Amino acid sequence: MKNILLFILFSLAINLFAEDGSRLWLRYELLSEQISENYKQIISTVCPITYSETTKIITREFLSAFEDMTGKRLNLSKKRTGNCLVFLIDKKIEKGYSIQTQKDNKSGISILIAAADDINLLYGTFHLLRLMQMQGNISDLNIVEKPAYDRRILNHWDNIDGTIERGYAGRSLWNWEDLPEKSDPRYTEYARANASIGINGTVLNNVNANPKFISREYLIKTAEIANIFRKWGIRVYLSVNFSSPSELGGLPTSDPLNKEVRRWWKEKAKEIYSFIPDFGGFLVKANSEGLPGPQDFGRTHVDGANLLAEALEPYGGIVMWRAFVYDAKSTDRAKQAYDEFMPLDGRFHKNVIIQVKNGPIDFQPREPLHPLFGAMQKTPLMIEFQITQEYLGFSKQLAYLAPLYVECLQSDTYAKGKGSVTAKCTDGTLFPQTITAIAGVANTGNDSNWTGHHFAQANWYCFGRLAWNHELTSEHIADEWLRMTFSNETAFIEPVKRMMAESREAVVNYMMPLGLAHLFAWEHHYGPEPWLNIPDARPDWMPSYYHKADAIGLGFDRTHAGSNAVSQYFPPLSTIYDQIETCPENLLLWFHHVPWNYRMQNGNTLWENLCRKYQDGVEAAREFQKIWDKTAFFIDKERFEHVQSKLKVQTRDAIWWRDACLLYFQTFSRQPIPYEQERPVHTLEELNVSKF
Ligand code: BDP
C-alpha cells in the first residue's frame, strides 16, 4: 500500500515538472536530502569577485543553481570566511582553470576556483556545478583543466531568411529582421549553454554565404549579438562570400590579386572591427559546390586565403579556409582536397587555418580519416565535424555522435610514427600551430528543445566537451549528459548509456555498413536511394558513383590498382588500407571493390555479411525501443513520449533502409537474403523503383 502511495506521489511530482527540453543539461534539479546537506556544509558562503559582466554572471549562476539544487540561498561575503567558494585571478595560469579544496586552520574549508581571466573562471564554475549536478564528491577537489584547442567553434549554416541549411530543429535562432533593435532572450540562453561546455566561438551564417552578411546593415545587427555573447566568452565569426567585392562592393572583379579588391577587403575589415572589436574572423567556402573562389581568376587557395588574412591581421582576426573541394570531373572525389592543398603547404599566411572535414567525402555515417590530417605539416589544420545529422537521420533518429568524433580524433595518421592521432596532429602537439581550433556544424534551431530530438542535445554537448578535452571517452560524456539532462538513477543511466553507445553503429549498419557511402536520397539526404540515376546531374552526387555495384561485387576500388587514394595515407596505413586482407572490415567497401562471394573474417561471404549488418541495424533500433520503454518511471512524461515516438520512426525507417539497399544490391548479387527471422517487408516496386 505504502509503495503504491509513494509511486503515485512520485508520478505526480514528475508530471508537475513536465519538461520541454529547453533547459538542456542546465536543469539543476533538487538533489537528495543527504547530498544537498553535504554540499551545504562544504559551501555556505560565496566570496565573489566583481569586476566585469562575466563575474556578475558567475555569481548569479552559482547562487541560483545552488539554490535550485539544495533549496538554500547562499550568503555573499567580501571577506573570505569558512566554508566559502572563492574566486581568484591568477595570471600564472596560462590557460583553463583550477578548482581546489583548501583547508585552512583559521578560515576553515574553502573551494578555490582560479584562472587567468573571468571567462575561465566561468568555465571553472560550470565545472563545479556539473560535479554537483552529478552528485559528485566536492570535499577534496584538485582539478586542473586546460583546453585542447584554443578556438572551439560552432558553425551555423543559417541563412538571412531564417532558414537553416541542413537544420532539423526549426528556424534560425537569429532574428535578423528584428535586430538590432529587438534582441531575444534565447541569445543569452544559447551563449550560456555554450559557455557551460567551453565553446568560445560561433560562425553565425551559412558557409554558402550571402555577401549581405558583411554589409553595414548586417554588421550592426551582428554587433548586437556579439555584445550579448561577449560576456559569455563567445566570439562571433562570419562566413564570407569570395565575390563580395563585386557583389556587395560593386567592383568589376573579385580577383584576389587586384589592387582595388585588396583595398576593399582592408576597408571592410576596418569597418567590421569598428562595430565588433573582438570579431573572430572569416570562414570561407571557396571554389566548392559552385561557390566563387580564387580559382575563378586563375589564382590559388593561397592567394584567396592570404588576401583575407592580410586584411584581418591588424585586428587579430583569423581566416578558416575550408578544404571541402571536389570536382564533377574528378574520378575520385575522396582524393581531391589532398591533391589541391598539399602543394600549397607552408604558403599560407600565419593567421590562416585550413578547416578539414573529418573524412574525405562528406560527413558520412562512417569515413576513414581525412588524408590531409598529419600530411599538411606546415599549415595549421582544424577538424570540422557535423553535429547536425544531415546524413545520420536528421532529428528523427537517435544517433549519439561522440563515438564518431572520438573515432576520428583517435585515428592514427602515422604521420610521425605510431600514435600520431588526428587529435595530436591538430592540437599543436606534433606540429607547431600558430592557431589551434575545432569546428562543429551546429544542430540548434528555435525548437523549444533546441535540437529537435532530445538526444541530439547530447551531440551539441559532446562536441563542446571533446573540443575542450579530446581524451574524454564517449561513455564518460554520455554519463555526464544523462545525469544532468535526465536522471542520476543508475537503473536509468546504464541501459540508456548503452543505447547511446550503440546508436551510431546501428545507423551505420542499417544505412551504410562495411564502408559504403552516400546511398542517400536526392538532395535532402533522408532515406535510401541506392538506385538513383539522374542523367544530367553531377555523377559524383549519384549513389552509384560510390557503391559501384555490379555483377562481380560491391565497393569503390581505391587501392593502387584503382584510384590509388590509399597512397595519400602514411605507411603503414596506406598498405593496411590497400590490402583486402588487412583493410579494416568496417571500411572494406570504401577502399575495395569486393566480390559478392569473397570470404570475410568470420568465414561468411560479403553478401551474407552485408545482409547481416543491415539486419543488425534493424534489430538494434528495435532494441532501443525496448530499452526506452523501460525508462518511463524515471523521467518526465513529456520527454519520455517524445523520444518514444521518435524511436518508432527510427525503427520504421531502419527497415526501409535495410530493404531498399538489400533488395537493390540483390539485383546484382543474385543471391537470397538470408535473414533467419524475417523477410523484407517492402518490395522494390513499393519502394518506387521499377527500373534503374
Ligand atoms: C554538404 C551539405 C551542403 C553543404 C556542404 C558544405 O549537403 O548543404 O553546403 O556539405 O559543407 O554536406 O559546404
XYZ file of C-alpha atoms and ligand atoms in Angstrom:
705
model
C 0.000 0.000 0.000
C 2.737 2.375 1.069
C 4.616 1.610 -2.116
C 1.635 2.358 -4.270
C 1.129 5.656 -2.497
C 4.752 6.545 -2.957
C 4.542 5.642 -6.602
C 1.510 7.889 -7.100
C 3.207 10.765 -5.315
C 6.355 10.238 -7.342
C 4.453 10.202 -10.623
C 2.581 13.308 -9.644
C 5.799 15.082 -8.830
C 7.252 14.098 -12.167
C 4.190 15.299 -14.006
C 4.201 18.601 -12.198
C 7.577 19.323 -13.701
C 6.805 18.275 -17.237
C 9.743 19.263 -19.388
C 10.108 20.508 -22.943
C 13.888 20.140 -23.027
C 14.525 23.867 -23.177
C 16.721 23.762 -20.074
C 19.154 21.395 -21.751
C 21.742 19.994 -19.343
C 21.444 23.013 -17.072
C 18.386 21.869 -15.150
C 19.859 21.969 -11.633
C 17.324 19.527 -10.226
C 16.754 19.358 -6.499
C 19.255 16.897 -5.044
C 18.564 14.274 -2.418
C 18.487 15.427 1.189
C 21.742 13.701 2.017
C 23.733 15.100 -0.855
C 22.448 18.603 -0.529
C 23.204 18.595 3.212
C 26.741 17.646 2.361
C 27.078 20.457 -0.200
C 25.578 22.960 2.214
C 28.171 22.034 4.783
C 31.006 22.487 2.349
C 29.756 25.751 0.863
C 27.790 28.203 2.916
C 29.121 31.456 1.506
C 30.281 32.774 -1.825
C 33.091 35.333 -1.916
C 32.544 36.818 -5.342
C 34.902 38.931 -7.329
C 33.178 41.716 -9.106
C 34.938 43.475 -11.873
C 33.097 42.553 -15.035
C 29.818 41.484 -16.546
C 31.179 37.943 -16.593
C 31.965 37.870 -12.902
C 28.398 39.010 -12.218
C 27.176 36.130 -14.353
C 29.323 33.727 -12.357
C 27.835 34.796 -9.053
C 24.293 34.760 -10.358
C 24.698 31.354 -11.995
C 26.208 29.770 -8.929
C 23.751 31.222 -6.441
C 20.679 30.274 -8.389
C 21.969 26.823 -9.315
C 22.924 26.132 -5.715
C 19.523 27.220 -4.525
C 17.753 25.082 -7.135
C 19.795 22.032 -6.197
C 19.811 22.377 -2.416
C 16.998 24.762 -1.581
C 19.443 27.086 0.128
C 20.167 30.697 -0.770
C 23.849 31.232 -0.105
C 25.296 34.288 1.603
C 27.613 36.611 -0.207
C 30.637 37.844 1.628
C 33.501 40.127 0.707
C 35.691 38.544 3.346
C 36.971 35.050 2.984
C 35.297 33.115 5.766
C 34.940 29.411 6.427
C 33.093 27.141 4.015
C 33.384 29.592 1.249
C 33.551 29.417 -2.528
C 36.380 31.707 -3.557
C 37.456 33.017 -6.958
C 40.965 34.083 -7.781
C 42.511 35.739 -10.785
C 45.910 34.155 -11.218
C 47.838 35.297 -14.261
C 50.269 32.419 -13.866
C 47.610 30.013 -15.085
C 48.161 30.275 -18.781
C 45.033 28.525 -19.979
C 41.996 26.965 -18.359
C 41.384 26.925 -14.615
C 41.924 25.019 -11.416
C 39.477 24.041 -8.688
C 40.925 23.176 -5.310
C 39.641 22.411 -1.887
C 41.727 24.297 0.651
C 41.746 23.558 4.318
C 42.891 26.386 6.493
C 43.017 26.368 10.288
C 41.787 29.909 10.565
C 39.186 30.197 7.866
C 38.109 26.557 7.570
C 37.416 24.822 4.281
C 37.056 26.712 1.057
C 36.791 25.806 -2.579
C 39.009 27.927 -4.738
C 38.436 28.443 -8.445
C 41.445 30.094 -10.046
C 42.103 31.253 -13.588
C 43.838 33.991 -15.521
C 40.601 35.697 -16.506
C 36.900 35.882 -15.825
C 35.879 33.660 -18.742
C 37.969 30.791 -17.464
C 36.540 31.355 -14.001
C 33.140 30.937 -15.607
C 34.260 27.604 -17.087
C 35.511 26.552 -13.674
C 32.184 27.481 -12.124
C 30.291 25.399 -14.647
C 32.667 22.529 -13.924
C 31.869 22.668 -10.222
C 28.153 22.876 -10.955
C 28.456 19.888 -13.250
C 30.038 17.869 -10.476
C 27.246 18.851 -8.152
C 24.547 18.001 -10.667
C 26.151 14.598 -10.946
C 26.119 14.261 -7.167
C 29.905 14.132 -7.102
C 32.181 14.457 -4.136
C 33.324 18.075 -3.775
C 35.070 17.795 -0.435
C 38.501 17.045 -1.792
C 38.964 18.674 -5.156
C 42.204 19.042 -7.007
C 41.272 19.762 -10.587
C 43.424 21.338 -13.254
C 41.839 21.809 -16.661
C 43.312 23.121 -19.890
C 41.540 23.210 -23.242
C 42.919 21.045 -26.044
C 42.045 23.612 -28.701
C 42.122 27.384 -28.273
C 39.159 28.037 -30.541
C 36.120 25.829 -30.053
C 33.626 26.951 -32.602
C 30.112 26.218 -33.744
C 29.340 26.748 -37.412
C 25.763 27.749 -38.093
C 24.519 27.158 -41.586
C 21.860 29.822 -41.063
C 20.513 31.992 -43.846
C 19.278 35.564 -43.850
C 15.676 34.452 -44.402
C 15.694 32.404 -41.185
C 16.060 29.004 -42.831
C 18.905 26.713 -41.844
C 20.709 24.610 -44.394
C 20.619 21.052 -43.062
C 18.823 22.261 -39.936
C 16.237 19.971 -38.372
C 15.197 21.868 -35.268
C 13.098 24.716 -36.544
C 14.218 28.042 -37.850
C 17.326 30.062 -37.158
C 17.835 31.396 -33.669
C 18.933 34.732 -35.128
C 16.092 37.023 -35.920
C 17.726 39.310 -38.460
C 14.585 41.281 -39.139
C 14.201 42.408 -35.553
C 17.866 43.045 -34.915
C 19.464 45.231 -33.697
C 16.531 46.959 -32.016
C 14.974 43.840 -30.597
C 17.030 41.153 -29.015
C 15.812 37.734 -27.908
C 16.321 36.054 -24.509
C 17.404 32.948 -26.368
C 20.614 34.645 -27.483
C 21.666 34.695 -23.859
C 20.464 31.157 -23.209
C 22.396 29.963 -26.238
C 25.557 31.702 -25.077
C 25.147 30.322 -21.580
C 24.712 26.760 -22.831
C 27.821 27.077 -24.967
C 29.860 28.622 -22.181
C 28.850 25.750 -19.916
C 30.713 23.355 -22.222
C 33.578 25.644 -23.140
C 32.546 26.654 -26.657
C 34.027 30.078 -27.300
C 33.180 30.968 -30.878
C 30.322 30.907 -33.287
C 30.058 31.457 -37.015
C 26.596 32.920 -37.346
C 25.859 32.288 -41.006
C 25.915 29.610 -43.673
C 29.156 28.707 -45.423
C 27.158 29.154 -48.604
C 27.400 32.791 -47.690
C 25.218 35.641 -48.737
C 27.514 38.666 -49.274
C 24.960 40.822 -47.476
C 26.142 39.447 -44.135
C 29.102 41.796 -44.234
C 27.087 44.809 -45.339
C 26.964 47.692 -42.889
C 23.311 46.969 -42.214
C 24.023 43.396 -41.123
C 27.208 44.226 -39.263
C 25.159 46.463 -36.998
C 22.817 43.553 -36.339
C 25.702 41.150 -35.787
C 27.332 43.596 -33.378
C 24.257 43.361 -31.172
C 24.576 39.579 -30.984
C 28.308 39.904 -30.340
C 27.586 42.267 -27.434
C 25.385 39.665 -25.820
C 27.791 36.788 -26.430
C 30.923 38.627 -25.297
C 30.287 38.327 -21.586
C 29.898 34.569 -22.020
C 33.249 34.360 -23.746
C 31.796 33.716 -27.191
C 33.334 35.451 -30.154
C 31.447 35.991 -33.322
C 32.786 34.978 -36.730
C 31.157 35.261 -40.163
C 31.191 33.184 -43.324
C 32.079 35.335 -46.293
C 31.403 35.025 -49.965
C 34.551 35.353 -52.043
C 32.719 37.515 -54.602
C 31.769 40.123 -52.025
C 33.941 42.863 -53.593
C 31.939 42.646 -56.803
C 28.577 41.554 -55.434
C 28.472 43.850 -52.453
C 31.096 46.438 -53.255
C 30.206 46.888 -56.913
C 33.796 46.342 -58.118
C 34.253 44.888 -61.600
C 36.142 41.883 -60.196
C 36.890 39.927 -57.013
C 40.317 38.788 -58.233
C 42.457 38.414 -55.103
C 45.482 39.993 -56.739
C 43.623 43.070 -57.888
C 44.631 46.230 -56.001
C 41.109 47.566 -55.641
C 39.907 44.220 -54.355
C 42.666 44.150 -51.776
C 41.816 47.663 -50.666
C 38.138 46.739 -50.477
C 38.775 43.857 -48.091
C 41.040 46.018 -45.927
C 38.363 48.671 -45.656
C 35.786 46.008 -44.933
C 37.884 44.565 -42.125
C 38.302 48.026 -40.632
C 34.557 48.566 -40.752
C 33.834 45.179 -39.168
C 36.181 45.851 -36.260
C 34.699 49.272 -35.730
C 31.434 47.518 -34.896
C 32.799 44.331 -33.329
C 36.214 44.962 -31.768
C 36.766 41.300 -30.873
C 35.461 39.865 -34.144
C 36.926 36.361 -34.580
C 37.405 36.219 -38.325
C 36.134 34.680 -41.539
C 35.077 31.197 -42.524
C 35.368 30.650 -46.264
C 33.958 28.083 -48.630
C 35.536 28.870 -51.961
C 35.570 27.030 -55.285
C 33.342 24.389 -53.829
C 29.884 23.292 -54.923
C 29.530 26.222 -57.290
C 30.681 28.927 -54.900
C 33.064 31.586 -56.170
C 36.740 31.474 -55.264
C 40.224 32.498 -56.320
C 40.396 29.769 -58.964
C 37.755 31.671 -60.940
C 40.526 34.193 -61.613
C 43.260 31.670 -62.240
C 44.558 32.118 -58.658
C 45.081 29.626 -55.867
C 43.628 28.950 -52.439
C 46.776 30.606 -51.058
C 46.073 33.824 -52.951
C 42.489 33.800 -51.739
C 43.138 32.970 -48.116
C 46.113 35.318 -47.755
C 44.165 38.219 -49.205
C 41.619 37.922 -46.395
C 44.239 37.090 -43.786
C 46.161 40.273 -44.501
C 43.013 42.320 -44.185
C 42.190 40.793 -40.792
C 45.700 40.633 -39.413
C 45.950 44.143 -37.924
C 42.974 43.335 -35.730
C 43.923 39.804 -34.707
C 41.309 38.065 -36.853
C 41.798 34.685 -38.494
C 40.728 33.000 -41.715
C 39.280 29.498 -41.601
C 39.653 28.361 -45.195
C 37.754 25.171 -45.967
C 39.322 22.238 -47.782
C 35.933 20.861 -48.804
C 36.541 20.907 -52.547
C 35.623 18.436 -55.236
C 35.076 18.496 -58.908
C 32.455 16.818 -61.074
C 35.232 15.684 -63.416
C 37.338 14.015 -60.776
C 37.368 10.234 -60.885
C 37.668 10.002 -57.125
C 36.207 12.788 -55.076
C 37.926 11.436 -51.958
C 41.320 12.473 -53.359
C 40.731 15.997 -54.439
C 41.241 18.042 -51.286
C 44.618 16.413 -50.718
C 45.650 16.928 -54.340
C 44.668 20.587 -54.258
C 46.006 21.539 -50.854
C 49.216 19.544 -50.367
C 51.206 21.578 -52.916
C 50.213 24.729 -51.000
C 51.507 23.583 -47.613
C 53.580 26.241 -45.876
C 52.446 29.076 -48.143
C 49.519 30.353 -46.128
C 49.680 33.475 -44.016
C 50.120 32.766 -40.306
C 46.569 33.709 -39.386
C 45.083 31.157 -41.791
C 43.895 27.756 -40.663
C 42.587 25.103 -43.040
C 39.265 23.649 -41.971
C 39.058 19.992 -42.948
C 36.029 17.733 -42.610
C 36.656 14.627 -40.523
C 36.568 12.362 -43.575
C 37.477 12.793 -47.240
C 33.932 12.771 -48.658
C 31.249 14.459 -46.627
C 30.160 13.705 -43.056
C 29.061 10.158 -43.882
C 27.998 7.810 -41.059
C 31.479 6.309 -41.281
C 34.515 7.504 -43.193
C 38.210 6.909 -42.800
C 40.084 9.946 -41.560
C 40.806 12.723 -43.999
C 44.260 12.178 -45.548
C 45.212 15.833 -45.021
C 45.492 15.268 -41.261
C 49.122 14.772 -40.438
C 50.080 15.439 -44.051
C 49.928 19.229 -44.147
C 52.578 19.822 -41.550
C 53.459 23.443 -42.196
C 49.946 24.832 -42.072
C 47.551 24.815 -39.129
C 44.633 22.457 -39.665
C 41.325 22.236 -37.855
C 38.784 19.424 -37.833
C 35.225 20.142 -38.898
C 32.575 17.791 -37.537
C 28.919 17.852 -38.392
C 26.729 17.965 -35.323
C 23.530 18.391 -37.269
C 22.527 14.943 -38.507
C 22.320 15.595 -42.226
C 23.463 12.068 -43.004
C 22.588 10.379 -39.746
C 18.827 10.581 -39.675
C 18.049 14.282 -39.191
C 16.378 14.944 -35.855
C 14.216 11.885 -36.448
C 16.791 9.408 -35.290
C 18.825 8.849 -32.201
C 22.491 8.743 -33.105
C 24.926 9.760 -30.390
C 27.886 11.151 -32.265
C 30.671 11.131 -29.671
C 31.809 7.688 -30.904
C 32.161 9.134 -34.412
C 34.104 12.166 -33.173
C 36.333 10.073 -30.945
C 36.977 7.619 -33.781
C 38.319 10.476 -35.903
C 40.212 12.227 -33.099
C 41.893 8.995 -32.085
C 42.559 7.645 -35.604
C 46.244 7.133 -36.167
C 47.650 9.028 -39.145
C 51.159 7.597 -38.540
C 52.456 10.993 -39.704
C 55.233 10.933 -37.102
C 55.142 7.233 -36.424
C 52.677 5.242 -34.370
C 50.452 7.266 -32.099
C 50.183 10.318 -34.371
C 46.448 10.505 -33.904
C 44.387 13.186 -35.629
C 43.861 14.998 -32.335
C 47.600 15.354 -31.814
C 48.118 16.424 -35.418
C 45.726 19.332 -34.909
C 46.183 20.483 -31.304
C 49.783 21.637 -31.596
C 51.336 18.526 -30.019
C 53.026 17.169 -33.136
C 53.285 20.224 -35.346
C 53.681 23.852 -34.385
C 50.317 25.501 -34.977
C 50.003 29.276 -34.790
C 46.288 28.666 -34.264
C 44.505 25.638 -32.806
C 40.803 25.218 -33.429
C 37.968 22.789 -33.970
C 34.539 23.322 -35.504
C 31.172 21.614 -35.380
C 28.242 22.344 -37.695
C 25.508 23.251 -35.233
C 22.264 21.350 -34.792
C 20.389 24.089 -32.993
C 17.251 25.896 -34.076
C 14.333 27.658 -32.476
C 12.522 24.460 -31.450
C 11.757 24.542 -27.745
C 14.194 21.706 -27.105
C 16.827 23.416 -29.317
C 17.810 20.357 -31.358
C 14.584 18.647 -32.478
C 15.396 15.309 -30.869
C 16.079 15.438 -27.142
C 19.034 13.131 -27.633
C 20.525 15.417 -30.268
C 21.316 17.776 -27.396
C 23.928 15.206 -26.440
C 25.697 15.832 -29.748
C 25.999 19.547 -29.100
C 27.153 18.718 -25.607
C 29.732 16.126 -26.605
C 31.181 18.334 -29.302
C 31.879 21.015 -26.717
C 33.308 18.563 -24.222
C 35.624 16.965 -26.797
C 36.719 20.340 -28.113
C 37.835 21.078 -24.570
C 39.312 17.657 -23.915
C 39.676 15.231 -26.800
C 40.775 12.483 -24.462
C 37.401 12.100 -22.830
C 35.624 8.881 -23.712
C 32.223 8.968 -25.347
C 30.902 6.897 -22.478
C 32.097 9.377 -19.890
C 30.461 12.240 -21.769
C 27.192 10.325 -22.154
C 27.228 9.686 -18.434
C 27.627 13.379 -17.625
C 24.981 14.406 -20.078
C 22.419 11.838 -18.967
C 22.831 12.665 -15.301
C 22.368 16.360 -15.876
C 19.699 16.105 -18.537
C 17.575 13.254 -17.257
C 18.369 11.463 -14.038
C 21.093 10.260 -11.712
C 19.424 6.858 -11.260
C 21.782 4.038 -12.201
C 18.870 1.919 -13.362
C 18.114 4.627 -15.903
C 21.637 5.604 -16.833
C 23.191 2.230 -17.512
C 20.785 0.921 -20.186
C 20.333 4.337 -21.795
C 24.063 4.872 -21.929
C 24.392 1.510 -23.668
C 21.760 2.574 -26.155
C 23.630 5.809 -26.833
C 26.926 3.973 -27.198
C 25.458 1.634 -29.813
C 23.317 4.142 -31.647
C 25.810 5.474 -34.177
C 26.928 1.978 -35.153
C 23.280 0.988 -35.559
C 22.795 3.840 -38.010
C 25.927 2.803 -39.904
C 24.611 -0.756 -40.055
C 21.157 -0.067 -41.389
C 22.294 2.723 -43.703
C 25.788 2.044 -44.985
C 27.717 -0.797 -43.392
C 31.186 -2.102 -44.279
C 32.422 1.232 -45.637
C 29.608 2.039 -48.043
C 28.868 5.728 -48.516
C 26.410 8.187 -49.951
C 23.449 5.952 -50.758
C 21.152 8.804 -49.770
C 18.008 10.161 -51.295
C 18.491 13.038 -53.671
C 19.310 16.420 -52.170
C 17.580 16.258 -48.803
C 19.562 13.129 -47.792
C 16.905 11.403 -45.730
C 16.328 7.802 -46.719
C 17.876 5.353 -49.171
C 18.105 5.751 -52.922
C 20.974 3.481 -53.953
C 19.439 3.122 -57.418
C 19.255 6.842 -58.100
C 20.458 7.840 -61.532
C 19.647 11.276 -62.858
C 21.276 11.523 -66.291
C 22.009 15.271 -66.246
C 23.082 15.522 -62.612
C 26.654 15.582 -61.386
C 27.907 11.992 -61.419
C 29.592 12.486 -58.048
C 26.199 13.170 -56.489
C 24.841 9.800 -57.628
C 24.980 6.804 -55.269
C 26.325 4.514 -57.994
C 29.466 6.699 -58.108
C 30.124 5.488 -54.556
C 28.875 1.911 -54.323
C 29.880 0.704 -57.810
C 27.646 -2.361 -57.528
C 27.949 -4.763 -60.461
C 27.649 -8.451 -61.175
C 31.094 -9.067 -59.671
C 30.787 -7.215 -56.415
C 30.422 -4.019 -54.457
C 32.569 -1.091 -53.355
C 34.934 1.612 -54.626
C 38.404 0.454 -55.625
C 40.728 2.988 -54.069
C 43.715 0.634 -53.976
C 46.908 1.119 -56.011
C 45.127 -0.735 -58.809
C 42.155 1.602 -58.592
C 42.009 5.322 -57.804
C 45.040 4.940 -55.535
C 43.520 7.142 -52.832
C 45.300 4.828 -50.389
C 48.604 6.419 -51.405
C 47.512 9.665 -49.722
C 47.888 7.995 -46.329
C 51.145 7.435 -44.478
C 52.611 3.958 -44.299
C 51.710 1.558 -42.855
C 48.141 2.873 -43.200
C 48.467 3.083 -46.979
C 49.322 -0.621 -47.136
C 46.814 -1.610 -44.483
C 44.043 0.008 -46.496
C 45.456 -1.217 -49.798
C 45.405 -4.908 -48.939
C 41.998 -6.510 -48.783
C 43.211 -8.883 -46.059
C 44.313 -6.076 -43.721
C 41.778 -3.388 -44.537
C 39.503 -2.928 -41.510
C 36.212 -4.555 -42.402
C 34.229 -1.524 -41.363
C 35.942 0.347 -44.228
C 36.227 -2.537 -46.661
C 33.907 -1.210 -49.360
C 35.344 2.287 -49.042
C 38.695 1.027 -50.304
C 37.896 -2.132 -52.264
C 35.596 -3.462 -54.920
C 34.847 -6.781 -53.268
C 33.372 -9.870 -54.982
C 29.983 -10.919 -53.648
C 31.363 -14.308 -52.672
C 34.529 -13.006 -51.016
C 35.005 -14.752 -47.666
C 35.327 -12.316 -44.804
C 36.988 -12.896 -41.445
C 34.023 -14.758 -39.991
C 34.036 -17.216 -42.909
C 30.832 -15.857 -44.427
C 30.667 -14.142 -47.794
C 30.473 -10.418 -48.385
C 26.824 -10.784 -49.375
C 25.973 -12.700 -46.219
C 27.803 -10.188 -44.048
C 26.139 -7.279 -45.766
C 22.711 -8.785 -45.114
C 23.690 -9.471 -41.523
C 24.806 -5.898 -40.920
C 21.593 -4.413 -42.266
C 19.624 -6.805 -40.115
C 21.783 -5.977 -37.067
C 20.970 -2.336 -37.583
C 17.254 -3.006 -37.619
C 17.481 -5.199 -34.551
C 19.441 -2.534 -32.697
C 16.760 0.043 -33.474
C 14.131 -2.317 -32.065
C 16.259 -2.885 -29.004
C 16.450 0.879 -28.424
C 12.676 0.988 -28.291
C 12.622 -1.749 -25.681
C 15.281 -0.045 -23.592
C 13.488 3.257 -23.759
C 10.082 1.788 -22.887
C 11.506 0.757 -19.549
C 12.613 4.272 -18.629
C 9.145 5.767 -18.216
C 9.313 5.516 -14.455
C 12.466 7.574 -14.174
C 11.714 10.621 -16.244
C 9.027 13.101 -17.167
C 6.194 12.020 -19.439
C 6.767 14.739 -21.982
C 10.292 13.858 -22.925
C 9.650 10.159 -22.489
C 6.863 10.167 -25.057
C 8.670 12.468 -27.422
C 11.669 10.159 -27.593
C 9.453 7.087 -27.681
C 7.642 8.272 -30.782
C 10.892 9.219 -32.486
C 12.257 5.734 -31.821
C 9.248 4.245 -33.574
C 10.032 6.293 -36.647
C 13.652 5.243 -36.400
C 12.795 1.544 -36.468
C 10.345 2.002 -39.309
C 12.999 3.821 -41.328
C 15.748 1.384 -40.422
C 13.604 -1.324 -42.023
C 13.115 0.878 -45.055
C 16.869 1.362 -45.391
C 17.579 -2.324 -44.983
C 15.017 -3.408 -47.510
C 15.845 -0.760 -50.075
C 19.578 -1.408 -50.034
C 19.417 -5.175 -49.878
C 16.697 -5.564 -52.491
C 18.606 -3.266 -54.798
C 22.012 -4.883 -54.264
C 20.379 -8.270 -54.613
C 19.687 -7.498 -58.248
C 23.481 -7.615 -58.657
C 24.433 -10.332 -56.215
C 21.571 -12.593 -57.328
C 21.628 -14.408 -54.026
C 18.924 -14.901 -51.424
C 18.660 -12.647 -48.397
C 19.484 -14.955 -45.542
C 17.840 -13.387 -42.515
C 16.751 -16.184 -40.315
C 13.968 -14.314 -38.616
C 12.216 -12.190 -41.167
C 11.768 -11.260 -44.787
C 11.962 -7.749 -46.203
C 8.666 -6.001 -45.624
C 8.929 -3.946 -48.786
C 9.223 -4.873 -52.423
C 11.298 -2.938 -54.893
C 8.132 -1.830 -56.686
C 6.755 -0.454 -53.476
C 9.959 1.402 -52.890
C 9.142 3.072 -56.142
C 11.946 1.636 -58.160
C 10.691 -0.032 -61.247
C 13.803 0.422 -63.317
C 17.297 1.578 -62.613
C 27.249 19.096 -47.580
C 25.882 19.650 -47.476
C 25.762 21.037 -48.061
C 26.859 21.920 -47.521
C 28.191 21.276 -47.778
C 29.354 22.027 -47.165
O 25.000 18.782 -48.146
O 24.496 21.526 -47.747
O 26.806 23.182 -48.089
O 28.234 19.999 -47.210
O 29.856 21.565 -46.156
O 27.325 18.056 -46.651
O 29.759 23.056 -47.678
